[in-house]
Amino acid sequence: MDDIFTQVREGNAFHVRVWLDNTENDLNQGDDHRFSLLHWASREGRTNIVDMLIQRGARINATNMGDDTALHLAASHGHRDIVLMLLHNKANINAINEHGNTPLHYSCFWSQDIISEDLVNNGALVSMCNKFGETPLDKAKPRMAKILKDRAVALGQDLNRIPFKDRSWLGYKTRSRDATLSRNAGIDISQLALTQQISNTHSGSVWRGTWQGNDIVAKILKVQEVTSRIARDFMEEFPRLRIFNHPNILPVLGACNDPQNLIVISQFMPFGSLYNVLHEETGLVIDQNQALRFSLDVARGMEFLHTLEPMVPNFYLTSRHVLIDEDLTARINMADYKFSFHERGKLYAPAWLAPEALQRKPSEINVRAADMWSFAILLWELATREVPFADMSPMEIGMKVALEGLRVQIPLGTSQHTTRLVKICMNEEPGKRPRFDMVIPILEKMKLSS
């Protein structure tokens, strides 16, 4: 098949769909100028491919080498349907490129009058200055400048000039082709620049750093001795974690199999885990709507994982294993997969595990039903903002959930719909718990009625 960027530019939707169906293909990679597939589809007006990419999880606000987003390109080239589609999917309407220009600067300069009005109606600021002190109104023809100014005033915008502020440090760049197409035996540890330790837990130490210009997180597994057998198992297992084609799955980008270290590499997520967002100081306010969006994101990610044959084994759903992306999308972190050789027989998050998962081996239980129990605990966590059984030790929790019927209590005042859904998903009989494809429509209805 020709280069995927060529297929997108030429609008070959069938070939693009086939390429996307391979879970190892990364739709958020960039070409030599860091144009993502979404950049090219938006620039060339390939509406059906833009829609396909968004549905598969394209990063809406990713930037190319010049810090242009897909919205910049769609606005400057006059593709109104794509502009509206991007805005509907949380595109940053006032994103600035390396010259300080917003999509409105571009649409005004290229006399895309209807798009300029659309942008202002959706919150584009007419007073933002670029690096040269020019606002979008300075770029527009006099007649259009007056229309946009009057509309901005009617919408309550302050017309005082907003000075340029460099935001390139935010790190929205697309991943380079080299970074996402490394399917060799592993990555040389010397290519990693690890700068800050984020955490140090029983399973390993987690570091923030960069790799080939990409912001990454590197998890160094705690293994007493990396034998040749363990090194082989590691290299056999990690490729199944490279799931790039679902918006609610955070893939493993690559791995290092150094003689002394086994390292799993994934994309840096600015808000950390869902656990951090709910229980620690992150500055994010999670209202009922956002909680439902997180629930839906997790349900969609789990539904996808449950469709894989064979399923990814040894993955346990907890709020610590769900990361929050820059656009507040919840993504299941495949780097939290439990390797077959790692911490054998040990379970460190019993509060989220089904009773049968605490009593028997995965091969002896319905893993999909056990995942649904874990999802119920996560729903409870989102509803209550509490840590399940926070006053007990993990060992005590495990024993009491497995043997003494310890269960989370849904507080009075919790939404009737949420209460019912948690109870359904925590049915004591695994065979009576719903599937994720049954839960998703319920959550969608709850979101619409909230």
Coordinates of C-alpha atoms in Angstrom, one line a residue:
M1 CA 0.0 0.0 0.0
D2 CA 1.2 3.5 -0.7
D3 CA 2.2 5.8 2.1
I4 CA -0.9 6.4 4.3
F5 CA -0.4 10.2 4.1
T6 CA -0.8 10.0 0.3
Q7 CA -3.9 7.9 0.7
V8 CA -5.4 10.5 2.9
R9 CA -4.5 13.4 0.7
E10 CA -6.0 11.6 -2.3
G11 CA -9.2 10.8 -0.4
N12 CA -8.9 7.0 -0.7
A13 CA -11.3 6.2 2.2
F14 CA -11.3 2.4 1.7
H15 CA -7.5 2.2 1.9
V16 CA -7.5 4.5 5.0
R17 CA -10.1 2.3 6.7
V18 CA -8.1 -0.9 6.0
W19 CA -5.0 0.8 7.4
L20 CA -6.9 2.0 10.5
D21 CA -8.1 -1.6 11.2
N22 CA -4.6 -2.6 12.0
T23 CA -4.3 -1.8 15.7
E24 CA -0.6 -1.2 15.5
N25 CA -1.0 1.7 13.0
D26 CA -0.9 5.0 14.8
L27 CA -3.3 7.5 13.3
N28 CA -1.7 10.3 15.4
Q29 CA 1.7 10.0 13.8
G30 CA 3.1 12.9 11.8
D31 CA 4.9 13.0 8.5
D32 CA 8.3 14.7 8.0
H33 CA 6.7 18.1 8.8
R34 CA 4.6 16.6 11.6
F35 CA 1.4 16.9 9.6
S36 CA -0.9 14.2 11.1
L37 CA -3.5 12.4 9.0
L38 CA -6.1 14.7 10.4
H39 CA -4.1 17.7 9.3
W40 CA -4.0 16.4 5.7
A41 CA -7.6 15.4 5.5
S42 CA -8.7 18.8 6.9
R43 CA -6.4 20.6 4.5
E44 CA -7.6 18.7 1.4
G45 CA -11.3 18.8 2.4
R46 CA -11.7 15.0 2.8
T47 CA -14.8 15.2 5.0
N48 CA -15.5 11.5 5.2
I49 CA -11.9 10.7 6.2
V50 CA -11.9 13.5 8.8
D51 CA -15.0 11.9 10.3
M52 CA -13.4 8.5 10.2
L53 CA -10.2 9.7 11.9
I54 CA -12.2 11.5 14.6
Q55 CA -14.3 8.4 15.3
R56 CA -11.1 6.3 15.6
G57 CA -9.4 8.7 18.1
A58 CA -7.4 11.3 16.2
R59 CA -6.1 14.1 18.4
I60 CA -8.1 17.1 17.5
N61 CA -5.7 19.7 18.7
A62 CA -2.4 18.1 17.6
T63 CA 0.0 20.6 16.0
N64 CA 2.4 20.2 13.2
M65 CA 6.0 21.6 13.1
G66 CA 4.6 25.2 12.7
D67 CA 2.1 24.7 15.5
D68 CA -0.9 24.7 13.1
T69 CA -3.9 22.6 14.2
A70 CA -6.3 20.8 11.8
L71 CA -8.7 23.7 12.4
H72 CA -6.1 26.2 11.1
L73 CA -5.8 24.3 7.9
A74 CA -9.6 23.7 7.4
A75 CA -10.3 27.4 8.1
S76 CA -7.7 28.7 5.7
H77 CA -8.7 26.4 2.9
G78 CA -12.4 27.1 3.1
H79 CA -13.7 23.7 4.2
R80 CA -16.7 24.8 6.3
D81 CA -18.1 21.4 7.0
I82 CA -14.8 20.2 8.4
V83 CA -14.4 23.4 10.5
L84 CA -17.8 22.8 12.1
M85 CA -17.0 19.1 12.6
L86 CA -13.8 19.9 14.4
L87 CA -15.5 22.5 16.5
H88 CA -18.1 20.0 17.5
N89 CA -15.3 17.7 18.6
K90 CA -13.6 20.1 21.0
A91 CA -11.2 21.8 18.7
N92 CA -9.4 24.7 20.4
I93 CA -10.9 27.6 18.5
N94 CA -8.3 30.1 19.7
A95 CA -5.2 27.9 19.2
I96 CA -2.2 29.8 18.1
N97 CA 0.6 28.7 15.8
E98 CA 4.3 29.6 15.9
H99 CA 3.5 33.1 14.5
G100 CA 0.7 33.7 16.9
N101 CA -2.0 33.3 14.3
T102 CA -5.4 31.7 15.2
P103 CA -7.7 29.9 12.8
L104 CA -9.6 33.2 12.6
H105 CA -6.5 35.0 11.5
Y106 CA -6.2 32.6 8.6
S107 CA -9.9 32.6 7.6
C108 CA -9.9 36.5 7.6
F109 CA -6.6 36.7 5.6
W110 CA -7.9 34.2 3.0
S111 CA -11.4 35.9 2.9
Q112 CA -13.2 32.8 4.1
D113 CA -16.1 35.1 5.2
I114 CA -18.7 32.5 6.2
I115 CA -16.1 30.5 8.1
S116 CA -14.9 33.7 9.9
E117 CA -18.5 34.3 11.0
D118 CA -18.8 30.7 12.2
L119 CA -15.6 31.0 14.2
V120 CA -16.7 34.2 15.9
N121 CA -20.1 32.8 16.6
N122 CA -18.4 29.8 18.3
G123 CA -16.1 31.9 20.5
A124 CA -13.1 32.9 18.4
L125 CA -11.6 36.1 19.8
V126 CA -11.3 39.0 17.3
S127 CA -8.8 40.8 19.5
M128 CA -6.0 38.2 19.8
C129 CA -2.7 39.6 18.6
N130 CA -0.2 37.5 16.7
K131 CA 3.6 37.9 17.1
F132 CA 3.4 41.0 15.0
G133 CA 0.7 42.7 17.0
E134 CA -2.0 42.0 14.3
T135 CA -5.6 40.9 15.2
P136 CA -7.8 38.9 12.9
L137 CA -9.7 42.2 12.2
D138 CA -6.4 43.6 10.9
K139 CA -6.2 40.7 8.4
A140 CA -9.8 41.0 7.2
K141 CA -11.1 43.2 4.5
P142 CA -12.9 46.4 5.8
R143 CA -16.4 45.2 5.2
M144 CA -15.8 41.8 6.9
A145 CA -13.9 43.4 9.7
K146 CA -16.9 45.5 10.6
I147 CA -19.3 42.6 10.4
L148 CA -17.0 40.5 12.7
K149 CA -16.4 43.4 15.1
D150 CA -20.2 44.1 15.4
R151 CA -20.8 40.4 16.0
A152 CA -18.1 40.1 18.6
V153 CA -19.5 43.1 20.5
A154 CA -23.0 41.6 20.3
L155 CA -21.6 38.4 21.9
G156 CA -20.0 40.4 24.7
Q157 CA -16.3 40.2 23.6
D158 CA -13.9 42.7 25.0
L159 CA -12.3 44.5 22.1
N160 CA -9.1 45.4 23.9
R161 CA -6.1 43.8 22.2
I162 CA -4.9 40.6 23.7
P163 CA -1.1 40.4 23.5
F164 CA 0.6 37.4 22.0
K165 CA 1.7 34.7 24.6
D166 CA 3.9 31.8 23.6
R167 CA 2.1 28.5 24.3
S168 CA 4.4 26.1 22.3
W169 CA 5.5 24.5 25.6
L170 CA 2.1 22.9 25.9
G171 CA 3.3 19.9 24.0
Y172 CA 0.5 19.2 21.5
K173 CA 2.9 18.2 18.7
T174 CA 2.2 15.1 16.7
R175 CA 4.4 12.1 17.2
S176 CA 7.1 11.6 14.6
R177 CA 7.0 8.6 12.2
D178 CA 10.2 7.3 13.8
A179 CA 8.6 7.3 17.2
T180 CA 5.5 5.4 16.3
L181 CA 6.7 3.0 13.7
S182 CA 9.4 1.4 15.9
R183 CA 8.3 -2.3 15.7
N184 CA 11.8 -3.7 16.0
A185 CA 13.2 -5.7 18.9
G186 CA 13.1 -2.6 21.1
I187 CA 14.3 0.9 21.7
D188 CA 17.9 1.8 22.7
I189 CA 17.8 3.1 26.2
S190 CA 20.3 5.8 25.2
Q191 CA 17.5 7.4 23.1
L192 CA 15.5 8.2 26.2
A193 CA 16.0 11.4 28.1
L194 CA 14.4 10.8 31.5
T195 CA 14.1 14.0 33.4
Q196 CA 11.7 13.6 36.4
Q197 CA 10.5 10.8 38.5
I198 CA 6.7 10.8 38.8
S199 CA 6.2 7.9 41.1
N200 CA 7.8 4.8 42.6
T201 CA 5.5 1.9 43.4
H202 CA 5.6 -1.8 44.0
S203 CA 5.5 -2.5 40.3
G204 CA 8.1 0.0 39.1
S205 CA 9.3 3.6 38.9
V206 CA 7.6 6.0 36.5
W207 CA 9.6 8.7 34.8
R208 CA 8.7 11.7 32.6
G209 CA 11.0 12.4 29.7
T210 CA 11.4 12.7 25.9
W211 CA 12.0 10.3 23.1
Q212 CA 12.6 11.5 19.5
G213 CA 11.0 14.8 20.4
N214 CA 7.9 13.4 22.0
D215 CA 6.8 13.9 25.6
I216 CA 6.7 10.4 27.1
V217 CA 6.3 8.4 30.3
A218 CA 8.7 5.5 30.9
K219 CA 7.8 2.8 33.4
I220 CA 10.8 0.8 34.6
L221 CA 9.5 -2.5 35.8
K222 CA 10.8 -3.8 39.2
V223 CA 12.2 -7.2 38.4
Q224 CA 14.8 -8.8 40.7
E225 CA 16.8 -10.3 37.8
V226 CA 16.2 -9.9 34.1
T227 CA 16.9 -13.5 32.9
S228 CA 16.9 -14.4 29.2
R229 CA 13.5 -16.1 29.7
I230 CA 12.0 -12.9 31.2
A231 CA 13.5 -10.8 28.5
R232 CA 12.1 -13.1 25.8
D233 CA 8.6 -13.0 27.5
F234 CA 8.7 -9.3 27.7
M235 CA 9.4 -8.8 24.0
E236 CA 6.7 -11.3 23.1
E237 CA 4.0 -9.7 25.3
F238 CA 4.5 -5.9 24.8
P239 CA 3.5 -5.7 21.1
R240 CA -0.1 -6.6 22.1
L241 CA -0.2 -3.3 24.1
R242 CA 0.4 -1.2 20.9
I243 CA -3.3 -0.5 20.3
F244 CA -3.3 2.8 18.4
N245 CA -6.7 2.9 16.8
H246 CA -9.2 3.6 19.6
P247 CA -9.7 7.0 21.2
N248 CA -10.1 5.6 24.7
I249 CA -7.0 3.4 24.6
L250 CA -3.6 4.8 25.5
P251 CA -1.1 2.5 23.6
V252 CA 2.4 1.6 24.6
L253 CA 4.6 3.4 22.1
G254 CA 7.6 1.1 22.5
A255 CA 9.8 -0.7 24.9
C256 CA 13.4 -1.0 26.0
N257 CA 14.9 -4.4 26.7
D258 CA 18.1 -3.3 28.4
P259 CA 20.2 -6.0 30.1
Q260 CA 19.3 -4.5 33.5
N261 CA 16.0 -2.8 32.8
L262 CA 12.6 -3.5 31.2
I263 CA 11.0 -0.3 30.2
V264 CA 7.5 0.4 28.8
I265 CA 7.1 3.8 27.0
S266 CA 3.8 5.6 26.5
Q267 CA 2.6 9.1 25.8
F268 CA 2.7 11.7 28.6
M269 CA -0.8 12.7 29.8
P270 CA -0.9 16.1 31.5
F271 CA -3.6 15.4 34.0
G272 CA -2.4 12.0 35.2
S273 CA -4.7 9.3 36.2
L274 CA -8.4 9.4 36.9
Y275 CA -7.5 8.5 40.5
N276 CA -5.4 11.7 40.6
V277 CA -8.2 13.8 39.1
L278 CA -10.8 12.5 41.6
H279 CA -8.8 12.2 44.8
E280 CA -5.8 14.6 44.6
E281 CA -5.3 18.3 43.8
T282 CA -5.2 18.7 40.1
G283 CA -7.3 21.8 39.7
L284 CA -9.9 20.1 37.6
V285 CA -13.6 20.4 38.7
I286 CA -15.5 17.2 37.8
D287 CA -19.2 17.9 37.6
Q288 CA -21.9 15.2 36.9
N289 CA -21.6 15.8 33.1
Q290 CA -17.9 15.3 33.1
A291 CA -18.2 12.2 35.3
L292 CA -20.6 10.7 32.8
R293 CA -18.2 11.5 30.0
F294 CA -15.4 9.7 31.8
S295 CA -17.7 6.7 32.4
L296 CA -18.6 6.6 28.7
D297 CA -15.0 6.8 27.7
V298 CA -13.9 4.0 29.9
A299 CA -16.9 1.8 28.9
R300 CA -16.1 2.4 25.2
G301 CA -12.4 1.5 25.8
M302 CA -13.3 -1.7 27.7
E303 CA -15.9 -2.7 25.0
F304 CA -13.1 -2.5 22.4
L305 CA -10.7 -4.5 24.5
H306 CA -13.4 -7.2 25.0
T307 CA -13.8 -7.5 21.2
L308 CA -10.2 -8.5 20.8
E309 CA -9.5 -12.2 20.2
P310 CA -7.6 -13.2 22.1
M311 CA -8.2 -10.6 24.7
V312 CA -5.3 -8.8 26.3
P313 CA -4.8 -10.9 29.5
N314 CA -3.8 -9.6 32.9
F315 CA -5.3 -6.2 32.7
Y316 CA -7.1 -5.0 35.7
L317 CA -9.4 -1.9 35.5
T318 CA -9.0 0.7 38.3
S319 CA -9.1 4.5 38.3
R320 CA -5.3 4.4 38.5
H321 CA -5.1 2.6 35.2
V322 CA -7.2 5.3 33.4
L323 CA -5.4 8.4 32.2
I324 CA -6.9 11.8 31.3
D325 CA -5.7 13.4 28.1
E326 CA -5.3 17.1 27.4
D327 CA -8.9 17.4 26.1
L328 CA -10.3 15.5 29.1
T329 CA -10.7 12.3 27.3
A330 CA -10.3 9.2 29.6
R331 CA -8.0 6.6 28.1
I332 CA -7.2 3.1 29.4
N333 CA -3.5 2.9 29.9
M334 CA -2.1 -0.3 28.3
A335 CA 1.3 0.4 30.1
D336 CA -0.5 -0.8 33.3
Y337 CA -0.8 -4.3 31.8
K338 CA 0.5 -7.0 34.2
F339 CA 3.3 -9.0 32.5
S340 CA 3.1 -12.7 33.0
F341 CA 6.5 -12.8 34.8
H342 CA 5.9 -9.7 36.9
E343 CA 4.7 -9.9 40.5
R344 CA 3.3 -13.4 40.1
G345 CA 0.3 -14.1 42.3
K346 CA 0.2 -10.5 43.7
L347 CA -2.8 -8.2 43.4
Y348 CA -2.4 -4.7 44.6
A349 CA -5.9 -3.1 44.0
P350 CA -8.4 -5.5 45.6
A351 CA -10.9 -2.8 46.1
W352 CA -11.7 -2.7 42.4
L353 CA -11.6 -6.5 41.9
A354 CA -14.6 -8.8 41.7
P355 CA -14.9 -11.4 44.5
E356 CA -14.2 -14.3 42.1
A357 CA -11.1 -12.5 40.7
L358 CA -9.7 -12.5 44.2
Q359 CA -10.5 -16.2 44.8
R360 CA -9.5 -17.9 41.5
K361 CA -7.1 -17.7 38.6
P362 CA -8.1 -15.6 35.5
S363 CA -8.3 -18.9 33.5
E364 CA -11.0 -20.1 35.9
I365 CA -13.4 -17.1 35.8
N366 CA -15.4 -15.0 33.3
V367 CA -12.9 -12.2 32.8
R368 CA -15.4 -9.9 31.0
A369 CA -17.8 -10.2 33.9
A370 CA -15.0 -9.5 36.4
D371 CA -14.1 -6.4 34.4
M372 CA -17.7 -5.2 34.7
W373 CA -17.5 -5.4 38.5
S374 CA -14.4 -3.3 38.4
F375 CA -16.3 -0.8 36.2
A376 CA -19.1 -0.6 38.8
I377 CA -16.5 0.3 41.4
L378 CA -15.3 3.0 39.1
L379 CA -18.8 4.3 38.6
W380 CA -19.3 4.4 42.4
E381 CA -16.0 6.3 42.6
L382 CA -17.1 8.9 40.1
A383 CA -20.4 9.3 41.8
T384 CA -19.0 9.6 45.4
R385 CA -15.5 11.1 44.8
E386 CA -14.4 8.7 47.5
V387 CA -11.7 6.0 47.5
P388 CA -13.3 2.6 48.0
F389 CA -12.6 1.2 51.5
A390 CA -10.0 4.0 52.1
D391 CA -9.7 3.1 55.8
M392 CA -8.6 -0.5 55.3
S393 CA -5.3 -2.1 54.2
P394 CA -5.2 -3.8 50.7
M395 CA -4.9 -7.3 52.4
E396 CA -7.9 -6.6 54.7
I397 CA -10.0 -5.4 51.7
G398 CA -9.1 -8.4 49.6
M399 CA -10.0 -10.9 52.4
K400 CA -13.3 -9.1 53.3
V401 CA -14.5 -8.7 49.6
A402 CA -13.6 -12.3 48.7
L403 CA -14.8 -14.0 51.9
E404 CA -17.0 -11.7 54.0
G405 CA -19.3 -9.9 51.5
L406 CA -17.7 -6.5 51.9
R407 CA -19.3 -4.2 49.3
V408 CA -19.2 -0.4 48.6
Q409 CA -22.3 1.4 49.9
I410 CA -24.1 3.8 47.6
P411 CA -24.9 7.0 49.6
L412 CA -28.3 8.5 49.8
G413 CA -28.8 11.3 47.2
T414 CA -26.9 9.4 44.5
S415 CA -28.7 9.6 41.2
Q416 CA -31.3 6.8 40.8
H417 CA -29.9 5.9 37.4
T418 CA -26.4 5.6 38.7
T419 CA -27.5 3.6 41.7
R420 CA -29.3 1.1 39.6
L421 CA -26.5 0.8 37.1
V422 CA -23.9 0.2 39.8
K423 CA -26.1 -2.5 41.3
I424 CA -26.6 -4.2 37.9
C425 CA -22.9 -4.2 37.1
M426 CA -22.1 -5.6 40.6
N427 CA -24.5 -8.5 40.4
E428 CA -23.2 -11.3 42.6
E429 CA -23.7 -13.8 39.8
P430 CA -21.1 -13.0 37.1
G431 CA -23.3 -14.4 34.4
K432 CA -26.0 -11.8 35.1
R433 CA -23.7 -8.8 34.8
P434 CA -24.3 -6.8 31.6
R435 CA -21.7 -6.4 28.7
F436 CA -20.2 -3.1 27.9
D437 CA -22.1 -2.8 24.7
M438 CA -25.2 -3.0 26.8
V439 CA -24.0 -0.4 29.3
I440 CA -22.9 2.2 26.8
P441 CA -26.5 3.1 25.5
I442 CA -27.6 3.5 29.2
L443 CA -24.8 5.9 29.9
E444 CA -25.5 7.8 26.7
K445 CA -29.2 8.3 27.8
M446 CA -28.1 9.4 31.2
K447 CA -25.7 11.9 29.7
L448 CA -28.5 13.3 27.4
S449 CA -30.9 13.7 30.4
S450 CA -28.3 15.2 32.8

